[in-house]
PDB file of C-alpha atoms in Angstrom:
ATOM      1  CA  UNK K 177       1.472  36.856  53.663  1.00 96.00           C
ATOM      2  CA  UNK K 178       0.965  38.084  50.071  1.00 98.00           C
ATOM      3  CA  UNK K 179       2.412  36.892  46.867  1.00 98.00           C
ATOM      4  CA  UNK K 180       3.626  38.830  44.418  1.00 98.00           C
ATOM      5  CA  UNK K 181       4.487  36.564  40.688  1.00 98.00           C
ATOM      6  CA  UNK K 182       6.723  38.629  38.677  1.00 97.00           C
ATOM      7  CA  UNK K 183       6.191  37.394  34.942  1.00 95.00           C
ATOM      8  CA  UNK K 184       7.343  39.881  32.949  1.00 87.00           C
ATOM      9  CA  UNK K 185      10.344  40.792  30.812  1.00 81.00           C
ATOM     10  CA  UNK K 186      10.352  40.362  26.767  1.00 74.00           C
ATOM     11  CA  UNK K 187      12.757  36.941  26.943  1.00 77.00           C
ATOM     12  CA  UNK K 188      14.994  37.429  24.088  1.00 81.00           C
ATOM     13  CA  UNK K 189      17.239  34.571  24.878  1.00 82.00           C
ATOM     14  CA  UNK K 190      14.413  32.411  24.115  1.00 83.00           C
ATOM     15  CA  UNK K 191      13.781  34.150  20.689  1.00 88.00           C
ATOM     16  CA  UNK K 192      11.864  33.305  18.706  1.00 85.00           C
ATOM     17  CA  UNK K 193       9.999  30.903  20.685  1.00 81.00           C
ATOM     18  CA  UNK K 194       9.003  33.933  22.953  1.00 83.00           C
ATOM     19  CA  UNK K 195       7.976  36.431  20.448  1.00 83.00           C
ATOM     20  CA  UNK K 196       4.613  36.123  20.234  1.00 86.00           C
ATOM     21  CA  UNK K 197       3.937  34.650  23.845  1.00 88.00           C
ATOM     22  CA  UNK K 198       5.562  34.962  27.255  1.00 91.00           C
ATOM     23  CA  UNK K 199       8.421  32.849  28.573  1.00 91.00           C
ATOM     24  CA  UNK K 200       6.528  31.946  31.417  1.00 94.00           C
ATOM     25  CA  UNK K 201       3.417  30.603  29.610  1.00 95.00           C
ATOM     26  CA  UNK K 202       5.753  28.345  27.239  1.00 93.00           C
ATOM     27  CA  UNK K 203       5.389  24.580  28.511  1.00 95.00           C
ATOM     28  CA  UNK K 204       8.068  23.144  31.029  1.00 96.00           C
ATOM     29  CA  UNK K 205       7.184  19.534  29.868  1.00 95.00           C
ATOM     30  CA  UNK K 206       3.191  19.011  30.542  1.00 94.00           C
ATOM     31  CA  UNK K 207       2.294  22.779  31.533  1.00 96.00           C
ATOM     32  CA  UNK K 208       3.240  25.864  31.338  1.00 97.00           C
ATOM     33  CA  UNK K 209       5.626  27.465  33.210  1.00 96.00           C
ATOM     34  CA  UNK K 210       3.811  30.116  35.602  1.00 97.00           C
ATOM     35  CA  UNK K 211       2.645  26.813  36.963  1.00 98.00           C
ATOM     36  CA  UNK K 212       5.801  26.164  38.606  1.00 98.00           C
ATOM     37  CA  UNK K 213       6.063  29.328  40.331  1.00 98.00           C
ATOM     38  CA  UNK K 214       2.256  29.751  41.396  1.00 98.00           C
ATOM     39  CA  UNK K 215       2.633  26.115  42.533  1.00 98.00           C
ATOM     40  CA  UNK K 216       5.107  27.291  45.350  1.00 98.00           C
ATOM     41  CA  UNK K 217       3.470  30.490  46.530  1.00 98.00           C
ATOM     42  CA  UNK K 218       0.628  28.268  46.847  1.00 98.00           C
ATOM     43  CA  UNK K 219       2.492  25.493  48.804  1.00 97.00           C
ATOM     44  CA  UNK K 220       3.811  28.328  51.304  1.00 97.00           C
ATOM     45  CA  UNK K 221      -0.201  29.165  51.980  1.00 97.00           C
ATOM     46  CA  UNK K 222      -0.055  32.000  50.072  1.00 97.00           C
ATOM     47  CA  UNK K 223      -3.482  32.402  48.472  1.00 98.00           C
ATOM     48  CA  UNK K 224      -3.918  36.115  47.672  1.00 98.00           C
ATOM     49  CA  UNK K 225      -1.308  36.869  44.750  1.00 98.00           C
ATOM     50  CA  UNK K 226      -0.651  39.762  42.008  1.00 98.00           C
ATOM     51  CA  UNK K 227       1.319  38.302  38.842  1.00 98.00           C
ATOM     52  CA  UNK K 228       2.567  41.172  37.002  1.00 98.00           C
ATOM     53  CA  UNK K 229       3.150  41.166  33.584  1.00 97.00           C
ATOM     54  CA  UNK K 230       3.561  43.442  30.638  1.00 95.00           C
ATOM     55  CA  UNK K 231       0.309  45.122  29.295  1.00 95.00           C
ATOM     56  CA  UNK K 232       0.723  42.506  26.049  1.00 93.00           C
ATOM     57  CA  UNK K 233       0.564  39.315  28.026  1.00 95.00           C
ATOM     58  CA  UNK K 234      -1.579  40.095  30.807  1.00 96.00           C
ATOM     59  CA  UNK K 235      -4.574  38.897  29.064  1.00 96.00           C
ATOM     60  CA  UNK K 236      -2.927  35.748  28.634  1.00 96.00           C
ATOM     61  CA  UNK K 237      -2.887  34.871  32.056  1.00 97.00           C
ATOM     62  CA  UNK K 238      -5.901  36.236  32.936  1.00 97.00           C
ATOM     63  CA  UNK K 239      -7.517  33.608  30.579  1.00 97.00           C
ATOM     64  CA  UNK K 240      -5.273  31.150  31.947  1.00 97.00           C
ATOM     65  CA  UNK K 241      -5.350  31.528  35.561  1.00 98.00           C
ATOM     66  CA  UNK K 242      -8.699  33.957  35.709  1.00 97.00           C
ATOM     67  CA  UNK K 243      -9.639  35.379  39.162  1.00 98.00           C
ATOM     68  CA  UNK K 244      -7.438  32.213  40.924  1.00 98.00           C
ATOM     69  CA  UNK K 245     -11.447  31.370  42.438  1.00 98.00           C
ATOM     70  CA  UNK K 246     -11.631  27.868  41.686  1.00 98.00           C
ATOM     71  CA  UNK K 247      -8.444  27.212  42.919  1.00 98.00           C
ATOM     72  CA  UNK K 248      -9.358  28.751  46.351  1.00 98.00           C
ATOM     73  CA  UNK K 249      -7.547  31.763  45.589  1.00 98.00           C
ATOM     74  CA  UNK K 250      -7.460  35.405  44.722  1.00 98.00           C
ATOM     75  CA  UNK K 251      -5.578  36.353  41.716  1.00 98.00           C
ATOM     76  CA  UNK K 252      -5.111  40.215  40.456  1.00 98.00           C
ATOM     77  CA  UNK K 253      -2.974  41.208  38.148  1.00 98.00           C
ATOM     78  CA  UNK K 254      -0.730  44.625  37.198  1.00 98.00           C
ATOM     79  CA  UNK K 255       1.344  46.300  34.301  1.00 96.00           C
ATOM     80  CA  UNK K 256       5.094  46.595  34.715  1.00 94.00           C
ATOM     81  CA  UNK K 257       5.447  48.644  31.456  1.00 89.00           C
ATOM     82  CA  UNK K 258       8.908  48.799  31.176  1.00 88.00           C
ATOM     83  CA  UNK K 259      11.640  46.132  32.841  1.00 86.00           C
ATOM     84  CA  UNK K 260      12.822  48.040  35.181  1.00 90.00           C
ATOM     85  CA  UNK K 261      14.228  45.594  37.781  1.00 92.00           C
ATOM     86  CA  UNK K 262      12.346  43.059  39.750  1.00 95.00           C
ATOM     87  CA  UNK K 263      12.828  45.614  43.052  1.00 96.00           C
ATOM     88  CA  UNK K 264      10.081  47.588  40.776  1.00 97.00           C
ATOM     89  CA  UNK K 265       7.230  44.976  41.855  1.00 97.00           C
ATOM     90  CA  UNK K 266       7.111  46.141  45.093  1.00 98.00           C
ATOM     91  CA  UNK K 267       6.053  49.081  44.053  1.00 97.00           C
ATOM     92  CA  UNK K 268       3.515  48.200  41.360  1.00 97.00           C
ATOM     93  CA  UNK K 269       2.285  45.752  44.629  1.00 97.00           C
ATOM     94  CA  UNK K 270       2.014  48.445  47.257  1.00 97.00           C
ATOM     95  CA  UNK K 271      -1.593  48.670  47.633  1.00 97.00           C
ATOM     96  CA  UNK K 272      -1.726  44.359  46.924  1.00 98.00           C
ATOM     97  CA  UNK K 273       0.562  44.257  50.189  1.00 98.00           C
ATOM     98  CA  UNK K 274      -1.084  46.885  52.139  1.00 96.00           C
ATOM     99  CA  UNK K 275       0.390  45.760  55.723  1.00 96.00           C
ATOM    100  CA  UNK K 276       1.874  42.488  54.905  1.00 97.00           C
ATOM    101  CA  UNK K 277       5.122  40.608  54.514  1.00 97.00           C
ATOM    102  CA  UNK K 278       5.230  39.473  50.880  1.00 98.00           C
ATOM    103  CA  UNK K 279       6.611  36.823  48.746  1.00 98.00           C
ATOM    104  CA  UNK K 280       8.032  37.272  45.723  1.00 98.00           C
ATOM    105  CA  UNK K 281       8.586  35.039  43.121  1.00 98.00           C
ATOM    106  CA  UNK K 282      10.134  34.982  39.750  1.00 96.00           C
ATOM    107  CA  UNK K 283       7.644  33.517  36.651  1.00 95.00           C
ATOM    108  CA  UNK K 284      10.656  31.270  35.498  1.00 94.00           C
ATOM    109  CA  UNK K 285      11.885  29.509  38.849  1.00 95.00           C
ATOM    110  CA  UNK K 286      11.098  26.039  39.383  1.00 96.00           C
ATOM    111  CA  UNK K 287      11.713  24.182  42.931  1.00 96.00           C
ATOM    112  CA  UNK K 288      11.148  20.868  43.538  1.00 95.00           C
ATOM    113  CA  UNK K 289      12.788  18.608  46.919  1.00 93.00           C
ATOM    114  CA  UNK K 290      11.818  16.612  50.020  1.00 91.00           C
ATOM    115  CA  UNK K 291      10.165  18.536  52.726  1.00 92.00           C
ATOM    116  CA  UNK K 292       9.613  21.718  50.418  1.00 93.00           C
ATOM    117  CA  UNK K 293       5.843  22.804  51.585  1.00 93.00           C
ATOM    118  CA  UNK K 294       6.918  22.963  55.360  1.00 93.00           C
ATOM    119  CA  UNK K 295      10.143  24.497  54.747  1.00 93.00           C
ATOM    120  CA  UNK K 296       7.808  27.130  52.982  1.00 95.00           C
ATOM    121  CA  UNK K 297       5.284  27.018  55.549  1.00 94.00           C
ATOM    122  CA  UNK K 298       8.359  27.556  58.480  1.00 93.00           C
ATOM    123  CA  UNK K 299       9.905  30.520  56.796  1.00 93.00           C
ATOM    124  CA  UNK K 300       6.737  32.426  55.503  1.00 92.00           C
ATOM    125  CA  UNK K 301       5.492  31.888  59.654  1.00 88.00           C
ATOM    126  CA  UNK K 302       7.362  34.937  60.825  1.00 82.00           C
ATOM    127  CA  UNK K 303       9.493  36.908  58.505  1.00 91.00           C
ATOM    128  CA  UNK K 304      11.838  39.363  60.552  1.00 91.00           C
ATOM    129  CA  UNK K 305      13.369  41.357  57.782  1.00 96.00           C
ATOM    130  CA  UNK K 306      14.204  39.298  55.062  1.00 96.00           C
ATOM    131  CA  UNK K 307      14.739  35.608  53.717  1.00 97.00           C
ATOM    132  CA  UNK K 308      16.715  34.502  50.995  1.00 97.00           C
ATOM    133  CA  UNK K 309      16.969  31.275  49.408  1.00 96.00           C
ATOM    134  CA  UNK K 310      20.236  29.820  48.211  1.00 95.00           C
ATOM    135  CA  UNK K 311      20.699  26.739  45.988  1.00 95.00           C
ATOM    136  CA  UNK K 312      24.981  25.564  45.103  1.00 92.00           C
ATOM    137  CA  UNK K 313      25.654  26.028  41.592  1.00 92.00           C
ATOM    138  CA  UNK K 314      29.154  25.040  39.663  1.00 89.00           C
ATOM    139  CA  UNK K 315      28.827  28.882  37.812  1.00 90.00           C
ATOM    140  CA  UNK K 316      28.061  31.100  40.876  1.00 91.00           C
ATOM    141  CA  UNK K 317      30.015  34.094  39.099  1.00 91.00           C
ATOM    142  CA  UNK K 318      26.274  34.070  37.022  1.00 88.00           C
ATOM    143  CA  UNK K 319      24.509  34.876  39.972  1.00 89.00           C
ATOM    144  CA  UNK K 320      24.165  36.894  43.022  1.00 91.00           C
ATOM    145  CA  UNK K 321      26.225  35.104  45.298  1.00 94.00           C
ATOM    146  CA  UNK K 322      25.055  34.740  49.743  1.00 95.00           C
ATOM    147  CA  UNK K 323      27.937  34.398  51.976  1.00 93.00           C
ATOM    148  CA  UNK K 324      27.809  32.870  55.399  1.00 92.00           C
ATOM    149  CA  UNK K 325      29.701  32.240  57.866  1.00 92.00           C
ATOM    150  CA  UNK K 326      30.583  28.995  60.094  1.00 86.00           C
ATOM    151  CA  UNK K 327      27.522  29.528  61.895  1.00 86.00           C
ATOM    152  CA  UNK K 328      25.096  29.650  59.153  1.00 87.00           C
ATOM    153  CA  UNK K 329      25.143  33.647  58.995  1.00 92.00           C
ATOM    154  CA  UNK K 330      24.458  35.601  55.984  1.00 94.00           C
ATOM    155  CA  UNK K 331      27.836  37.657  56.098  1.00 95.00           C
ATOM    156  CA  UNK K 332      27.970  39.097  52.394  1.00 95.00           C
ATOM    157  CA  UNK K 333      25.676  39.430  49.136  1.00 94.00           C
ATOM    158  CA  UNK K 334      27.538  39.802  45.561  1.00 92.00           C
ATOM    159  CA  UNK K 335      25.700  40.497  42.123  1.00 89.00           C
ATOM    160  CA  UNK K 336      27.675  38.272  39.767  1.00 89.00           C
ATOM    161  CA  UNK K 337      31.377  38.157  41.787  1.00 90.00           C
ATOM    162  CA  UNK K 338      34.207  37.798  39.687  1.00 89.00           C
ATOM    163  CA  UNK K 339      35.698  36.075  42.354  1.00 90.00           C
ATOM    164  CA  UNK K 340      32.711  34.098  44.332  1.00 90.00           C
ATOM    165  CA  UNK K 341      33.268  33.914  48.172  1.00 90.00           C
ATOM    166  CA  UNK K 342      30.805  31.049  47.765  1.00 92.00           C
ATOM    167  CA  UNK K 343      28.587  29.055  45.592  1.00 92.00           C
ATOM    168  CA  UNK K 344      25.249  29.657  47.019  1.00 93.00           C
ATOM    169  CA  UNK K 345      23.423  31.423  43.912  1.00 94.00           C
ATOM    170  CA  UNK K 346      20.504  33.207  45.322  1.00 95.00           C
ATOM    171  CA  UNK K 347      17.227  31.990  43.777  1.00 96.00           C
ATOM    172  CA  UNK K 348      14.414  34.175  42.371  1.00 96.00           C
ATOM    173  CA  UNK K 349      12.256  33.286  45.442  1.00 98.00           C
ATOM    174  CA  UNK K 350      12.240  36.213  48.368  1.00 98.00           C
ATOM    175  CA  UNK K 351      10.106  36.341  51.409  1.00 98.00           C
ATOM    176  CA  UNK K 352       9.902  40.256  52.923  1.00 98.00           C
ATOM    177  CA  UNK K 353       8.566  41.644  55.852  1.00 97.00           C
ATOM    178  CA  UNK K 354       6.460  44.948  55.250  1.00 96.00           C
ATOM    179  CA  UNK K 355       9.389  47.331  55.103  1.00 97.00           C
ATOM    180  CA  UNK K 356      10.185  46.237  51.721  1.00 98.00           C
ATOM    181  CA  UNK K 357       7.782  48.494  50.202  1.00 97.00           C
ATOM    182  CA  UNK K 358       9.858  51.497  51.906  1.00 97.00           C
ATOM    183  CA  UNK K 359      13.133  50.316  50.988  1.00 97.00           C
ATOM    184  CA  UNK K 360      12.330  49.452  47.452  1.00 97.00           C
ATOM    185  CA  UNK K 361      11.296  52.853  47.210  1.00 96.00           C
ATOM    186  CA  UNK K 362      14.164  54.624  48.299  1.00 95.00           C
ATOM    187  CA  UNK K 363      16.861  52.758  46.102  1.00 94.00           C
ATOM    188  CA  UNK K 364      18.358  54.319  43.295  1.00 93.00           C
ATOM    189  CA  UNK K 365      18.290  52.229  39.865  1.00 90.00           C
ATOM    190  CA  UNK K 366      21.739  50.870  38.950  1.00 90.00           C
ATOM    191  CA  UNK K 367      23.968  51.445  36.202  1.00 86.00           C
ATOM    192  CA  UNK K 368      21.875  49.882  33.660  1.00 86.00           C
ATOM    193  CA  UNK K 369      18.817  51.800  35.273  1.00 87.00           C
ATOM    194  CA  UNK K 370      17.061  49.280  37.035  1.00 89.00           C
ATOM    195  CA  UNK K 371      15.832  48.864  40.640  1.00 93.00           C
ATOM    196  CA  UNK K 372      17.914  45.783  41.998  1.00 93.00           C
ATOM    197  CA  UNK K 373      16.556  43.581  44.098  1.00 95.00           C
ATOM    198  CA  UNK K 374      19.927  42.909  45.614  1.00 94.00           C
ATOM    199  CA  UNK K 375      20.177  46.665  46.292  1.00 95.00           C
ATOM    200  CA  UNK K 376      16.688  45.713  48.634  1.00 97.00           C
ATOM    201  CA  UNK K 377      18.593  42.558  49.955  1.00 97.00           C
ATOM    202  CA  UNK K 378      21.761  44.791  50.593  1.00 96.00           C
ATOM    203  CA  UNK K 379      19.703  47.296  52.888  1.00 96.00           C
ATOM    204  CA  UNK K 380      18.104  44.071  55.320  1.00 97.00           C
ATOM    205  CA  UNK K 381      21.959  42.882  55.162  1.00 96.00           C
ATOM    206  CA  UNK K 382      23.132  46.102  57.060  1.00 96.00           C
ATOM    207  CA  UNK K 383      20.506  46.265  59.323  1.00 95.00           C
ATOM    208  CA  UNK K 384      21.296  42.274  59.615  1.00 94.00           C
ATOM    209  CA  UNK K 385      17.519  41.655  59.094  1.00 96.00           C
ATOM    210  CA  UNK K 386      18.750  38.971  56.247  1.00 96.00           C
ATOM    211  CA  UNK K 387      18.631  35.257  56.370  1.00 95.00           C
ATOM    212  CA  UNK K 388      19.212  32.394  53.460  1.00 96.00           C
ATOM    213  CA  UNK K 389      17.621  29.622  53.817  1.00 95.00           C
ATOM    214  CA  UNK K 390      20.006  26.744  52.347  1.00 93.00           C
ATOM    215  CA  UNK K 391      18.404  24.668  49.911  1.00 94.00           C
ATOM    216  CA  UNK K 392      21.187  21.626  49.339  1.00 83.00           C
ATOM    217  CA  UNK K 393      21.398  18.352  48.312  1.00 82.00           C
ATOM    218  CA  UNK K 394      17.995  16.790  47.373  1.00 89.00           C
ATOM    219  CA  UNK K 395      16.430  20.133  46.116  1.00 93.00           C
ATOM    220  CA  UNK K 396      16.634  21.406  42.854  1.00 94.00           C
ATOM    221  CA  UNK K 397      16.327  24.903  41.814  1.00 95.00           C
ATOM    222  CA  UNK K 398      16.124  25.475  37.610  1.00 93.00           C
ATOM    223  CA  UNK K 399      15.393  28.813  35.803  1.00 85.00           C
ATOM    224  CA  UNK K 400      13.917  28.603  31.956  1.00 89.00           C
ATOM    225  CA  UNK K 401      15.558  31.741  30.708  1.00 85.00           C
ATOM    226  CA  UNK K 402      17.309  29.824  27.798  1.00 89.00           C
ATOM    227  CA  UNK K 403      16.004  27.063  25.174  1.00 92.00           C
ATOM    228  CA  UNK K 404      18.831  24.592  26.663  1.00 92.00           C
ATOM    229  CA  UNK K 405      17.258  25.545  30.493  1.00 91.00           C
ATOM    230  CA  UNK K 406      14.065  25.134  29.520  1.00 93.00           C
ATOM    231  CA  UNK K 407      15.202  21.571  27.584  1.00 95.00           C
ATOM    232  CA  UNK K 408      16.332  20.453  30.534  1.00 94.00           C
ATOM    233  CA  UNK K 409      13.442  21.801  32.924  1.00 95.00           C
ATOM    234  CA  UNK K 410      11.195  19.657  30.829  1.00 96.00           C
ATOM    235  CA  UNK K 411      13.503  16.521  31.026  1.00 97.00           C
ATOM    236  CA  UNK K 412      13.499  17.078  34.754  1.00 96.00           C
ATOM    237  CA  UNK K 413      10.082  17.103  35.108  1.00 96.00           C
ATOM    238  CA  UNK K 414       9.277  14.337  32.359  1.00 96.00           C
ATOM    239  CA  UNK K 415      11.641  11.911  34.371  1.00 96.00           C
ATOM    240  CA  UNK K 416       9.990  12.414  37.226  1.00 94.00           C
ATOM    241  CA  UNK K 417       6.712  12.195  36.624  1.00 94.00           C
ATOM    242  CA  UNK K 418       6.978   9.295  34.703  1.00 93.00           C
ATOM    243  CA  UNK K 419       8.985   7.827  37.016  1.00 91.00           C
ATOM    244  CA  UNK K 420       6.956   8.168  39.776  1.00 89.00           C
ATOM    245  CA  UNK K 421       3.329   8.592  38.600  1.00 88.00           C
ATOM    246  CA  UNK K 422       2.732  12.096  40.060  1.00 91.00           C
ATOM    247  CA  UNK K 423       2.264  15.455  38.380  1.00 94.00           C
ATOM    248  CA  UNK K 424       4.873  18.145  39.575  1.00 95.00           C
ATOM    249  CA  UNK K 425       3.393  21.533  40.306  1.00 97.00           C
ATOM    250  CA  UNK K 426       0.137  20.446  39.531  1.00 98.00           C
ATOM    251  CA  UNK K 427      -1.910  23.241  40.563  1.00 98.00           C
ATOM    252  CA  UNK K 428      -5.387  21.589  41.290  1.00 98.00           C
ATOM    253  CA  UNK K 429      -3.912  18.907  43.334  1.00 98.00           C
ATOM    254  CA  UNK K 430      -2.026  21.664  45.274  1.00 98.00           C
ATOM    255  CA  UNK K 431      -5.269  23.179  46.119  1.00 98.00           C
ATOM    256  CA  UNK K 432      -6.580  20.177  46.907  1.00 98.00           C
ATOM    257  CA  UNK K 433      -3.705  18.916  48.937  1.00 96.00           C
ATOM    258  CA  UNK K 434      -3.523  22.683  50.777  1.00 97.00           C
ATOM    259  CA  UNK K 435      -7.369  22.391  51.356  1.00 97.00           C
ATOM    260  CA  UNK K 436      -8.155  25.409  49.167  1.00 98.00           C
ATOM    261  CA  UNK K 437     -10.806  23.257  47.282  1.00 98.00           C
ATOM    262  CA  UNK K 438     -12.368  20.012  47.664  1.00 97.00           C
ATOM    263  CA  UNK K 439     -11.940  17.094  45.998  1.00 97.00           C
ATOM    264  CA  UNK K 440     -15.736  17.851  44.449  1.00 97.00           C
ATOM    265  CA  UNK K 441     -14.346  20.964  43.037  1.00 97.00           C
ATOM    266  CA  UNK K 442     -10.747  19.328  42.094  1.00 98.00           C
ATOM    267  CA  UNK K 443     -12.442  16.753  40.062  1.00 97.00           C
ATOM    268  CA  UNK K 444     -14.132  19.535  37.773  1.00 97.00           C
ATOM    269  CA  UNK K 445     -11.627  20.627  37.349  1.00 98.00           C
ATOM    270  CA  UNK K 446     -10.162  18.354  35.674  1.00 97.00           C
ATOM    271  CA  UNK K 447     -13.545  17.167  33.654  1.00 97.00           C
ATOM    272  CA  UNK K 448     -13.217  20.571  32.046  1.00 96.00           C
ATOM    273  CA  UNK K 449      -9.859  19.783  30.616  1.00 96.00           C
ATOM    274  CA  UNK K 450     -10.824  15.646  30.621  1.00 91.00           C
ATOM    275  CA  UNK K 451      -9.519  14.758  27.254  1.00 93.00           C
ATOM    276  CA  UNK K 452      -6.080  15.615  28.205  1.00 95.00           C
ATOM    277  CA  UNK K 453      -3.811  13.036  30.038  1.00 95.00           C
ATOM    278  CA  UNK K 454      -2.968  16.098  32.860  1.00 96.00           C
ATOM    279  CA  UNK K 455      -7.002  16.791  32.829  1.00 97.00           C
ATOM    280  CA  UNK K 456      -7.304  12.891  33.898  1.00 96.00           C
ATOM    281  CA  UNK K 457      -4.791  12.953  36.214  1.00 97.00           C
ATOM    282  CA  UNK K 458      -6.786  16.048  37.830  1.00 97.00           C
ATOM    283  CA  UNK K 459      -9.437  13.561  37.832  1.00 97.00           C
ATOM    284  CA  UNK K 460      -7.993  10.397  39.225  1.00 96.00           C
ATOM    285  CA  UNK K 461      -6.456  12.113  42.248  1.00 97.00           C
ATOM    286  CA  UNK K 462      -9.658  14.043  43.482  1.00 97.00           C
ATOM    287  CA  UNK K 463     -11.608  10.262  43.128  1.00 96.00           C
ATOM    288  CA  UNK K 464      -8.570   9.143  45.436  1.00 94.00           C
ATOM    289  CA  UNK K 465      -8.122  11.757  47.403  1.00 92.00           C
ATOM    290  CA  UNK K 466      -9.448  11.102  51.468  1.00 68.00           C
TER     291      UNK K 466
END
């Protein structure tokens, strides 16, 4: 399977912090937030990825991430130009996903629960059409809303219901067989002349090639489109790392952990970054790790 990161979009609500740097390269607590995404393509075994970005902050993340090599991966990166709706990745991905299912990920999603990596690992296996991920939220009328019924079957998708049939928001994290690439381009954009990705979902829904995947109590699911989301993405993280001594969406250690690199190549790592506490932590868990 190949990932696709989308990281793009000008964030206004997060104005002026994101005016002259990308939302998803502002910290969530200890590191910045295309962390949190790349973090979970990686814990699904994803190592070949295209983060896609406008042509302003692509160099950005090309000196952050570079060629994804010493984390055991390979990284490329594209232009979206314009936002024209996250559907719009699979096309500036086509040749990245050649004959592949594909993953798709939003730059500003963070996950974090018991039993996440296998979950990952289960669903990105064999993807037969499409699978969604829903999370319960108290404001579903905010999001596109998956219905199912008492069986667990995705009956009905809604883009921001007035009247919710159900509070499973669907997350900004997509697994696709290789038809996407066809569908995506044979939508029309919406009103507001984008390509939806719930137009995409819509299409695997009538052929009923769509599945969500419940994530409930125990996982969390935050987005860091606003300065009070991204507050409290950072107070998430802070408690629990603090709390319990580990580093969420620590990207070394997730190579390390998904034997992408060794513990050798984990510990430089985190020598080149040494003098910071995360750099150290890098450190301490390659000496430990067995």
């Amino acid at each position: 399977m190949k990932g696709i990161l989308l990281a793009g979009g000008s964030g206004t609500r997060l104005y002026p912090n994101s005016i002259a740097v990308s939302k998803q390269l502002i910290p969530v607590y200890d590191k910045p937030t295309i962390y949190y995404p790349l973090s979970t393509l990686m814990l699904a075994g994803i190592r070949d990825i295209l983060v896609i970005s406008t042509p302003t902050d692509l160099p950005s993340f090309q000196r952050l991430l570079g060629n994804g090599t010493q984390l055991g991966l390979q990284i490329d990166y594209a232009e979206q130009a314009q936002p024209n709706g996250l559907a719009e990745a699979f096309l500036i991905g086509a040749e990245h996903i050649g004959s592949n299912p594909v993953a798709l990920i939003l730059g500003d999603n963070i996950f974090h629960g018991p039993g996440f990596t296998t979950l990952l690992r289960d669903a990105a296996r064999e993807v037969d059409g499409c699978v969604l991920f829903g999370h319960p939220v108290r404001d579903p009328e905010r999001y596109g809303v998956g219905e199912v019924d008492t069986d667990g079957k995705l009956i009905s998708i809604e883009e921001k219901p007035a009247q919710p049939r159900s509070n499973r928001a669907i997350t900004g994290l997509y697994f696709y067989d290789n038809s996407v690439v066809d569908i995506a381009k044979n939508i029309q954009p919406s009103a507001r002349g984008e390509l939806e990705i719930t137009d995409v979902n819509l299409r695997y829904l009538a052929e009923n090639r769509a599945k969500l995947i419940d994530l409930g109590r125990g996982f969390t699911w935050l987005d860091t489109g606003t300065p009070e989301a991204l507050l409290i993405a950072s107070q998430f993280v802070h408690v629990l790392e603090s709390r319990q001594r580990v580093r969420i969406a620590c990207i070394e250690e997730v190579a390390l952990r998904m034997g992408f690199i060794d513990a050798d190549q984990c510990h430089r790592l985190g020598a080149a970054i040494g003098k910071s506490e995360y750099g150290r932590y890098v450190m301490e868990t390659a000496s430990t790790w067995s």
